[in-house]
PDB file of C-alpha atoms in Angstrom:
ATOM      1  CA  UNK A   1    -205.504  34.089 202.626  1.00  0.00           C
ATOM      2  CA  UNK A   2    -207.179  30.474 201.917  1.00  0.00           C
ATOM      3  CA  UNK A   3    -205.446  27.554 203.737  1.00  0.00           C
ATOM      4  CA  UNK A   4    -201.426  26.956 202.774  1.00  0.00           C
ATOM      5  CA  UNK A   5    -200.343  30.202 201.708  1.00  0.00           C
ATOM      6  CA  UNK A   6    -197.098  31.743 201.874  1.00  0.00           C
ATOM      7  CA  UNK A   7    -196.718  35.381 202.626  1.00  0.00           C
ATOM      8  CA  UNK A   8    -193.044  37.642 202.629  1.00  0.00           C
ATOM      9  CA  UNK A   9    -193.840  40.373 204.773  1.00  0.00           C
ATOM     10  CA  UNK A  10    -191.055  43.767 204.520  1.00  0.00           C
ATOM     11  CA  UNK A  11    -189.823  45.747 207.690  1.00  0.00           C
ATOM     12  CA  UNK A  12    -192.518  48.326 208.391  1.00  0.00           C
ATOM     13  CA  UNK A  13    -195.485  46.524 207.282  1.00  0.00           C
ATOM     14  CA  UNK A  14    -198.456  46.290 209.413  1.00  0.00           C
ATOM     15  CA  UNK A  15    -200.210  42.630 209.492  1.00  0.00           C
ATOM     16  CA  UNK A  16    -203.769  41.710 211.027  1.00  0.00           C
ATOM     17  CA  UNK A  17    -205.422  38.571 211.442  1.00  0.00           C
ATOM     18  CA  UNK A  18    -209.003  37.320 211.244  1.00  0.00           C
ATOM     19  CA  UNK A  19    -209.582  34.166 212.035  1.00  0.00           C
ATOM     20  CA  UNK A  20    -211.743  31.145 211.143  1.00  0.00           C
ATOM     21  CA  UNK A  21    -214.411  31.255 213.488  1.00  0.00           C
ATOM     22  CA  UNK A  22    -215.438  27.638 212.458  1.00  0.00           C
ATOM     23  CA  UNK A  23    -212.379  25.862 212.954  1.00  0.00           C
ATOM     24  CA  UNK A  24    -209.003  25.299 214.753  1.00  0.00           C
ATOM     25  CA  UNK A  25    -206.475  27.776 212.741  1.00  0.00           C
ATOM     26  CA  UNK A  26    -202.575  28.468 212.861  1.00  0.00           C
ATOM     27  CA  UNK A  27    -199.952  30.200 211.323  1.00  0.00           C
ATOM     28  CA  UNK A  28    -196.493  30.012 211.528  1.00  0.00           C
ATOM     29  CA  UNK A  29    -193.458  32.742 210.956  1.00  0.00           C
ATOM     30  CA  UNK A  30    -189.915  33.071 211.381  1.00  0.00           C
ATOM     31  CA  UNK A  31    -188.403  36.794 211.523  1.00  0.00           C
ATOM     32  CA  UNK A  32    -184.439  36.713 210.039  1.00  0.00           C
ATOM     33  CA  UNK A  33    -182.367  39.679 208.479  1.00  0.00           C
ATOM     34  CA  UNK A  34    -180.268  39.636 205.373  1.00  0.00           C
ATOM     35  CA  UNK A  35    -177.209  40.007 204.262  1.00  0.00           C
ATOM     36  CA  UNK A  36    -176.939  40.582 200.201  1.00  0.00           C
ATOM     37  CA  UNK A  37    -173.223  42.131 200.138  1.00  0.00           C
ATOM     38  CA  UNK A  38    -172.959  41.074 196.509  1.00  0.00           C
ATOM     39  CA  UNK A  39    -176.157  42.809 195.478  1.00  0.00           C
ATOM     40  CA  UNK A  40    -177.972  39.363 194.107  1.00  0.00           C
ATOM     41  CA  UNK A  41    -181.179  39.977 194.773  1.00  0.00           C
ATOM     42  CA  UNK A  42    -183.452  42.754 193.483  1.00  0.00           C
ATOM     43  CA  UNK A  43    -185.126  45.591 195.595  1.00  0.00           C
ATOM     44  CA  UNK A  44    -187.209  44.630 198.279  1.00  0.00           C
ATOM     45  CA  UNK A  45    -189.917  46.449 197.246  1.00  0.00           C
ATOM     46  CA  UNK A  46    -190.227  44.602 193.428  1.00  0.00           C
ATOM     47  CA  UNK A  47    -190.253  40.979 195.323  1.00  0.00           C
ATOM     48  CA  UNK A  48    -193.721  38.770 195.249  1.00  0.00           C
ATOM     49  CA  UNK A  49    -195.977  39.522 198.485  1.00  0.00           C
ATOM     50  CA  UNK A  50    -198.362  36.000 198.668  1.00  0.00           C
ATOM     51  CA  UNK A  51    -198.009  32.781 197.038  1.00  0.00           C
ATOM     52  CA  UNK A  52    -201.249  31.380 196.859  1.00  0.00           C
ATOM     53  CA  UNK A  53    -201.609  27.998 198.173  1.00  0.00           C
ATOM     54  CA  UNK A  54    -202.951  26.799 194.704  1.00  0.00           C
ATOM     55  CA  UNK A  55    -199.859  27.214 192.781  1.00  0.00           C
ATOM     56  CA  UNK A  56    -197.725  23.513 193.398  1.00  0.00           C
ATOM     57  CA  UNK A  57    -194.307  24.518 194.848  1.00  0.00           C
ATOM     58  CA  UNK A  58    -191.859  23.435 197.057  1.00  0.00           C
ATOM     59  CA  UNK A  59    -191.818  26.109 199.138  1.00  0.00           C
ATOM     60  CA  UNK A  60    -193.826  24.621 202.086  1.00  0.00           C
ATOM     61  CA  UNK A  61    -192.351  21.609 202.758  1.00  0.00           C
ATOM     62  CA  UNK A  62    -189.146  23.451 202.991  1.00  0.00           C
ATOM     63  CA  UNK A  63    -190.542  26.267 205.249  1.00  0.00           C
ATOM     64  CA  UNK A  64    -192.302  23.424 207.318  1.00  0.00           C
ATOM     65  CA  UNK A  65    -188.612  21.996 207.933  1.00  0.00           C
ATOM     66  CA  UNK A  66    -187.118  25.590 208.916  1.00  0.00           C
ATOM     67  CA  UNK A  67    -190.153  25.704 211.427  1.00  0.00           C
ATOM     68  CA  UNK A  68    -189.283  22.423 213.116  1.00  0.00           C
ATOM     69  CA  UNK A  69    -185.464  22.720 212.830  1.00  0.00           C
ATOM     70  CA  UNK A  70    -185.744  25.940 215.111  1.00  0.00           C
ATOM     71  CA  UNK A  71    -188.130  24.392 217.696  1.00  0.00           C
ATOM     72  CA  UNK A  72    -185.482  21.198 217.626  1.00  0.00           C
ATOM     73  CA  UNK A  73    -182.068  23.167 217.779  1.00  0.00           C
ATOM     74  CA  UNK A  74    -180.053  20.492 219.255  1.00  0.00           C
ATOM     75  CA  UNK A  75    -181.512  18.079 216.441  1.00  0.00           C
ATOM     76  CA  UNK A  76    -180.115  20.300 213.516  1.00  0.00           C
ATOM     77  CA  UNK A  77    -176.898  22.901 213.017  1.00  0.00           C
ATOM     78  CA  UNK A  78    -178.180  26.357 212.587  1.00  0.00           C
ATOM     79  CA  UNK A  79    -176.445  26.181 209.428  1.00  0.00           C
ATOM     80  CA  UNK A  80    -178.238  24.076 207.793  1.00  0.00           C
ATOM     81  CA  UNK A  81    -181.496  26.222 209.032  1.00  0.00           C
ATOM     82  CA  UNK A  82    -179.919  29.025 208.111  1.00  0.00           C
ATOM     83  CA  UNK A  83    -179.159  27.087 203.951  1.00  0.00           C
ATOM     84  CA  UNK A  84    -182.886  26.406 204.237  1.00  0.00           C
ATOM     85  CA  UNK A  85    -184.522  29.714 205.020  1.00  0.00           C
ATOM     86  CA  UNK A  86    -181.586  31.231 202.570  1.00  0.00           C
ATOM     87  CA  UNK A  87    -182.793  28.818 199.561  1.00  0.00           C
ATOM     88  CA  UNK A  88    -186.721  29.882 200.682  1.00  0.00           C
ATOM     89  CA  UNK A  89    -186.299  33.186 199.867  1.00  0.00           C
ATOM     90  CA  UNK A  90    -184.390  32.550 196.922  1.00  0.00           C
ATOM     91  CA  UNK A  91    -187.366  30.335 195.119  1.00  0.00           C
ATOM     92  CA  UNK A  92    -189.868  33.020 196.887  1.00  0.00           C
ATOM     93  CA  UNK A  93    -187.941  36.358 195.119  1.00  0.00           C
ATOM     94  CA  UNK A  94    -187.566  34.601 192.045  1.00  0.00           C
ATOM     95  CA  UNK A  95    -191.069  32.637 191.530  1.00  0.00           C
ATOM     96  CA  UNK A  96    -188.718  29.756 190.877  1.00  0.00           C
ATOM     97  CA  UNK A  97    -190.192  27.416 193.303  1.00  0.00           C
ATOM     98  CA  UNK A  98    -192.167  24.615 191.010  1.00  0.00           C
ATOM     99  CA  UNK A  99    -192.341  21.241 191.854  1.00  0.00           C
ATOM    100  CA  UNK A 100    -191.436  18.489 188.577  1.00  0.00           C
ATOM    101  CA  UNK A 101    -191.223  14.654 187.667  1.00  0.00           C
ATOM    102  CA  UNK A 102    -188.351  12.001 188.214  1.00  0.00           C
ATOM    103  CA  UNK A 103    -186.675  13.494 185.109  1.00  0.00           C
ATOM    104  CA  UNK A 104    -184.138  15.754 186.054  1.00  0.00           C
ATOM    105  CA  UNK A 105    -181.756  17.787 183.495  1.00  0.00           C
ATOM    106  CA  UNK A 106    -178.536  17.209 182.572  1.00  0.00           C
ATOM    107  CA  UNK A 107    -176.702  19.381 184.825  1.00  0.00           C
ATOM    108  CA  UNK A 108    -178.436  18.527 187.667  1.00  0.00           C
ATOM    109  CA  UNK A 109    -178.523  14.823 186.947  1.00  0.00           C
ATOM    110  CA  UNK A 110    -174.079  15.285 187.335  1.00  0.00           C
ATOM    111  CA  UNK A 111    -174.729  16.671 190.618  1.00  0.00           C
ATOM    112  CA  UNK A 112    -176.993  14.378 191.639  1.00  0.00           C
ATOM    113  CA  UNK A 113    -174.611  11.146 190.565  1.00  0.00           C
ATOM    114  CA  UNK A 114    -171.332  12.518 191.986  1.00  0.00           C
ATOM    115  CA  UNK A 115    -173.445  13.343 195.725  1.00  0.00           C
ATOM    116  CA  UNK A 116    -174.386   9.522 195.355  1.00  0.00           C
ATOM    117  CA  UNK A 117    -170.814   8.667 194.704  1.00  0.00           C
ATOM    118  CA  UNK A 118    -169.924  10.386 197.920  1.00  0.00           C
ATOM    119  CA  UNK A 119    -172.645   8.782 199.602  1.00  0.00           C
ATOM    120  CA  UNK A 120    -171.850   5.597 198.800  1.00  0.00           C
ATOM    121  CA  UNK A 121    -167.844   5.850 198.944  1.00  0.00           C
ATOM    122  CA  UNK A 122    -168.417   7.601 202.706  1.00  0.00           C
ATOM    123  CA  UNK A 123    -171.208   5.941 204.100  1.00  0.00           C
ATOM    124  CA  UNK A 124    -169.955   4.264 207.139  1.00  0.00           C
ATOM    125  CA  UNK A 125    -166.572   5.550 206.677  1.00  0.00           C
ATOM    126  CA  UNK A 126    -163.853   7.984 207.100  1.00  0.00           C
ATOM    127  CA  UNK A 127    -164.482  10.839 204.392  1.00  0.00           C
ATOM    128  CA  UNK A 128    -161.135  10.591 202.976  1.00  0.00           C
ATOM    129  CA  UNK A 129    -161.400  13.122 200.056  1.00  0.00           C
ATOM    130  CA  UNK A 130    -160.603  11.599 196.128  1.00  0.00           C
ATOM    131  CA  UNK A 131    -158.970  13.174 193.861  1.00  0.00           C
ATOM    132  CA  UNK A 132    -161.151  15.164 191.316  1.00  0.00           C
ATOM    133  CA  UNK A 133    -160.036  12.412 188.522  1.00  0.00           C
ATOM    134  CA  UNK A 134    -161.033   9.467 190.658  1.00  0.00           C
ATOM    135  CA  UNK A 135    -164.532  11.442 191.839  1.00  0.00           C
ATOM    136  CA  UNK A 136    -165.101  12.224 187.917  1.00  0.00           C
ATOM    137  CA  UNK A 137    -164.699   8.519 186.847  1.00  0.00           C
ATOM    138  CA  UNK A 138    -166.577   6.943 189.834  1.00  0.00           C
ATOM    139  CA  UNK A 139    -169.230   9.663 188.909  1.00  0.00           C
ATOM    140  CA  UNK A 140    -168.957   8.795 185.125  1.00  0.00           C
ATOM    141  CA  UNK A 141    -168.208  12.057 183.868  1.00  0.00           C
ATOM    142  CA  UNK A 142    -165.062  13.956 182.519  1.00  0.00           C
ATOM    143  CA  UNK A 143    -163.085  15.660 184.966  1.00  0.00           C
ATOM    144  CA  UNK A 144    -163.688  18.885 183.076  1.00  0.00           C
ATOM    145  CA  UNK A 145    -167.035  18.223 182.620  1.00  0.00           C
ATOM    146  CA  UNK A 146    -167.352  17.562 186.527  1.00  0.00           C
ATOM    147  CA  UNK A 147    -165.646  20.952 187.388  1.00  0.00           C
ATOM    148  CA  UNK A 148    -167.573  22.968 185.508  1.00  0.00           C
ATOM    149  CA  UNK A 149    -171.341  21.123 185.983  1.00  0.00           C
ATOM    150  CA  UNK A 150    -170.442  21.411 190.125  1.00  0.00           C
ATOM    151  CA  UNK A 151    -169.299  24.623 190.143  1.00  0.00           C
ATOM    152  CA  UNK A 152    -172.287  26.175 187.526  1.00  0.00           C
ATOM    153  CA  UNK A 153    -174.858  24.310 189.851  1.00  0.00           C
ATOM    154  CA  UNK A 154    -173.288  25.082 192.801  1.00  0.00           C
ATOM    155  CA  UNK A 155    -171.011  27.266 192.878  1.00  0.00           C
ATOM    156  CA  UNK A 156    -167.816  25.799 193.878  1.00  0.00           C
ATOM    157  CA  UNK A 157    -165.582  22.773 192.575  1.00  0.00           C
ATOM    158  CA  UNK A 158    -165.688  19.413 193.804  1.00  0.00           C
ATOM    159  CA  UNK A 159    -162.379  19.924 196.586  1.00  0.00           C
ATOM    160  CA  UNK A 160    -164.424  22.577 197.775  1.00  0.00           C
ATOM    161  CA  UNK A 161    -168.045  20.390 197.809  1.00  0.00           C
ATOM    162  CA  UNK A 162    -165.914  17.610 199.136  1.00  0.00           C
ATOM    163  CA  UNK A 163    -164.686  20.113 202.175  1.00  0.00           C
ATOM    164  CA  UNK A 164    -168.056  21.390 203.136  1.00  0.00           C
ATOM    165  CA  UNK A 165    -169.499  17.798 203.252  1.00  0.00           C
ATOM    166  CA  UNK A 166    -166.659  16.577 205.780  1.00  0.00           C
ATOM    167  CA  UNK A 167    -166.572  20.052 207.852  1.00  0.00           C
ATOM    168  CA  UNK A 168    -170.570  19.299 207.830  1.00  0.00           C
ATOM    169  CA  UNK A 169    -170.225  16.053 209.006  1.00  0.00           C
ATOM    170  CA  UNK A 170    -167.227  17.132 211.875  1.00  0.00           C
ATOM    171  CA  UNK A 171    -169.646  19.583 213.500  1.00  0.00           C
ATOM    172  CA  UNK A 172    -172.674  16.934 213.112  1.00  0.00           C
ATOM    173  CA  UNK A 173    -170.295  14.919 215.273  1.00  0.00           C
ATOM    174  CA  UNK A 174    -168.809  17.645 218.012  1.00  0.00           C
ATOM    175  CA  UNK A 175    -172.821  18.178 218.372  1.00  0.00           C
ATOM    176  CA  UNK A 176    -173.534  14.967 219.261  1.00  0.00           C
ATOM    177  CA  UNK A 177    -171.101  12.635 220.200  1.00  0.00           C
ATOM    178  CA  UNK A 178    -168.489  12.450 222.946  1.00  0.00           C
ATOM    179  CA  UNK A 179    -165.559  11.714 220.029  1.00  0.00           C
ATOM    180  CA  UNK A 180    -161.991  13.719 220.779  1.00  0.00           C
ATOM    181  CA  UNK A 181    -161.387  16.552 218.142  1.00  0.00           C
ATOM    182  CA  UNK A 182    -158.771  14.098 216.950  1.00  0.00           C
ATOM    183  CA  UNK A 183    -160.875  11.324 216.788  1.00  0.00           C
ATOM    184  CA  UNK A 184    -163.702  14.086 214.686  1.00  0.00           C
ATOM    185  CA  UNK A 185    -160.605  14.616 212.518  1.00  0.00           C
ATOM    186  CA  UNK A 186    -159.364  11.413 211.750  1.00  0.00           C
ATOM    187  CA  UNK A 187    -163.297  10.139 210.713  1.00  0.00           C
ATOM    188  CA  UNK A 188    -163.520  13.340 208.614  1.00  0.00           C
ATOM    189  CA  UNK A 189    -160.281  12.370 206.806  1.00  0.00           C
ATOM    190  CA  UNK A 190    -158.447  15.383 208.191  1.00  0.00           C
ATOM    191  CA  UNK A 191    -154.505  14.704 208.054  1.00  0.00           C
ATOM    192  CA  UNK A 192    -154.426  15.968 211.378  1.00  0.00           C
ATOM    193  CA  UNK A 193    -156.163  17.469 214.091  1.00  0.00           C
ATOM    194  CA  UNK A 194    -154.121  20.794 213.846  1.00  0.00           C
ATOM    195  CA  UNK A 195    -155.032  20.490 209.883  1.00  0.00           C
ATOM    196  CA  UNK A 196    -158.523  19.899 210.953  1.00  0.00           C
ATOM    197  CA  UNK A 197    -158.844  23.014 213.493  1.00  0.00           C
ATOM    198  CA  UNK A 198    -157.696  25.249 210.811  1.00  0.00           C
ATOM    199  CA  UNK A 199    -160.200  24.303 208.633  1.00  0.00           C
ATOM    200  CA  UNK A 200    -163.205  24.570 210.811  1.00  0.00           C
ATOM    201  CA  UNK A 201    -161.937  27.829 212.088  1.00  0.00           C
ATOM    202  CA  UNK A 202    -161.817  29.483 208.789  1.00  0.00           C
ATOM    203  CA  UNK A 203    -165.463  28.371 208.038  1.00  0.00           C
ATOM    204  CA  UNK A 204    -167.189  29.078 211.088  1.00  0.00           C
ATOM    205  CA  UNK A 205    -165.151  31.328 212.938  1.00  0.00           C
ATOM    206  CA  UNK A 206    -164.640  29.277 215.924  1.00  0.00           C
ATOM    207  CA  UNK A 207    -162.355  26.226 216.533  1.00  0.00           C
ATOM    208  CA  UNK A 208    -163.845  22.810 217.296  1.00  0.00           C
ATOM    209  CA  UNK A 209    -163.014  22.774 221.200  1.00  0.00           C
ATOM    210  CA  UNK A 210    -165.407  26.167 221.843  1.00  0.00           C
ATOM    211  CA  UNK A 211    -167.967  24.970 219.073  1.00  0.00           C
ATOM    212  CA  UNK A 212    -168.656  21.921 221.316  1.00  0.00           C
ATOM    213  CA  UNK A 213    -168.779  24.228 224.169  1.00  0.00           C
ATOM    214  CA  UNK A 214    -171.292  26.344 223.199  1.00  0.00           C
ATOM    215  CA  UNK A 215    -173.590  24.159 221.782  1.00  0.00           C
ATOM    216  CA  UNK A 216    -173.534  22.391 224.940  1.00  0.00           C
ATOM    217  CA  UNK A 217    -174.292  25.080 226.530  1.00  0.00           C
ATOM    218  CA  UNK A 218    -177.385  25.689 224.274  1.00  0.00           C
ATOM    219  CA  UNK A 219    -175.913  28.615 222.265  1.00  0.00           C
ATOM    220  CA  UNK A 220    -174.897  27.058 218.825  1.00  0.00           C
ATOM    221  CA  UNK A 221    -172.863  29.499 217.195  1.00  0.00           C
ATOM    222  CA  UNK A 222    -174.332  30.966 213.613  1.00  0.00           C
ATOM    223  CA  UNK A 223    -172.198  30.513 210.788  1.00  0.00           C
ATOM    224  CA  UNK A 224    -171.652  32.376 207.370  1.00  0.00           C
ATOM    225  CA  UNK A 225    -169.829  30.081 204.812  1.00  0.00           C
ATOM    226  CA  UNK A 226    -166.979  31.389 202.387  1.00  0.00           C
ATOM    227  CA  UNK A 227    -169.018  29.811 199.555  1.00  0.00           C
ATOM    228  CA  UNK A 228    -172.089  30.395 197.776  1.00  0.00           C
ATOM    229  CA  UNK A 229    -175.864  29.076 198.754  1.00  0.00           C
ATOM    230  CA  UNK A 230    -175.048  25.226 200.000  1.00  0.00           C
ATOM    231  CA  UNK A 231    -177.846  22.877 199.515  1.00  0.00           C
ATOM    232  CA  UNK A 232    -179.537  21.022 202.180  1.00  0.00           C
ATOM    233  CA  UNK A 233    -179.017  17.955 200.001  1.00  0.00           C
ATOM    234  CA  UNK A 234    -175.273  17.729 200.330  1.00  0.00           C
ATOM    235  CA  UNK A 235    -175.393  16.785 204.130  1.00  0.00           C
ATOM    236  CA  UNK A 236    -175.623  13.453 204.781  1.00  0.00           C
TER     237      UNK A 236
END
């Protein structure tokens, strides 16, 4: 395989190596199971085997960032490692991994405008969720049009994008900062801390206080979110 190629290898398959006897050479690999409970993806044996490293895609740059989130764990959640190998094999099984312009379509240009909104609204600030009115007019779309665009693209509606962004942000904090859970609740615009813990419990099946604990303790805690595929470009 020339330089930059990408190759999905199955459970069972044999692999050998022979290297470049001219110069330095490396590969890298990450082993991870799968869960496809909904049945979305199509038999392992139909996917692609090799992308060749002369097709443009985005693929590397995004496996390149899986590779150095695992060798920095207390740098990045294992959620968002976990989003990032998840989208990789998406674009890999589906060949949909091209590379384009500025230009973006429609769709994506409303999901693109409202995460900007929340950017700017947040940055610096306590995430204190809008309504989906107020989001859709500082976004400059309909409200309708804002529901259905977010939740065609993504896969849920803007109370629920607006949730994952702040419970993102809460664990970014518990990882890294000395703040009190009520302190990580109030700057997340929780109502209150018991609010808060509820919250983060449901989505990754531990409450704040033991989160901190173990990641602390160098065993960050995988996570499986409620919600569909959640795009490394929502955290902030």
């Amino acid at each position: 395989m020339p330089t930059g190629s990408i190759i999905l290898a199955r459970p069972g398959m044999r692999d050998s190596f022979v290297w470049d006897p001219r110069r330095r050479t490396h590969h890298g690999y990450v082993h991870f199971t799968i869960e496809d409970p909904t049945h979305a993806l199509p038999s392992e044996w139909d996917w692609p085997l090799k992308l060749p490293a002369t097709e443009p895609n985005a693929l590397g740059p995004l496996l390149a960032h899986v590779l150095w989130s695992l060798r920095n764990p207390n740098a990045v959640s294992p959620m968002l490692v976990e989003h990032s190998l998840r989208q990789a094999l998406l674009m890999f099984v589906f060949r949909s991994f091209g590379v384009g312009g500025e230009d973006l379509p429609s769709e994506h240009t409303v999901v693109a405008a409202t995460l900007r909104c929340l950017k700017r609204a947040w940055s610096g600030r306590k995430l204190v969720p809008f309504q989906v009115r107020e989001l859709a007019k500082k976004s400059g779309f309909s409200e309708g049009h804002l529901i259905r665009t977010l939740k065609a693209e993504l896969g849920f509606t803007p109370h629920q994008l607006m949730m994952l962004i702040r419970l993102e942000r809460a664990a970014g904090l518990l990882a890294r900062t000395n703040l009190t859970v009520m302190s990580v609740a109030d700057q997340c615009g929780f109502e209150s801390p018991f609010h808060f813990s509820s919250r983060f419990s449901k989505e990754y099946g531990l409450g704040p206080r033991e989160f901190r604990k173990r990641v602390l303790a160098g065993r960050a805690p995988g996570h499986v979110w409620s919600f569909p595929d959640f795009p490394d470009r929502l955290l902030m």
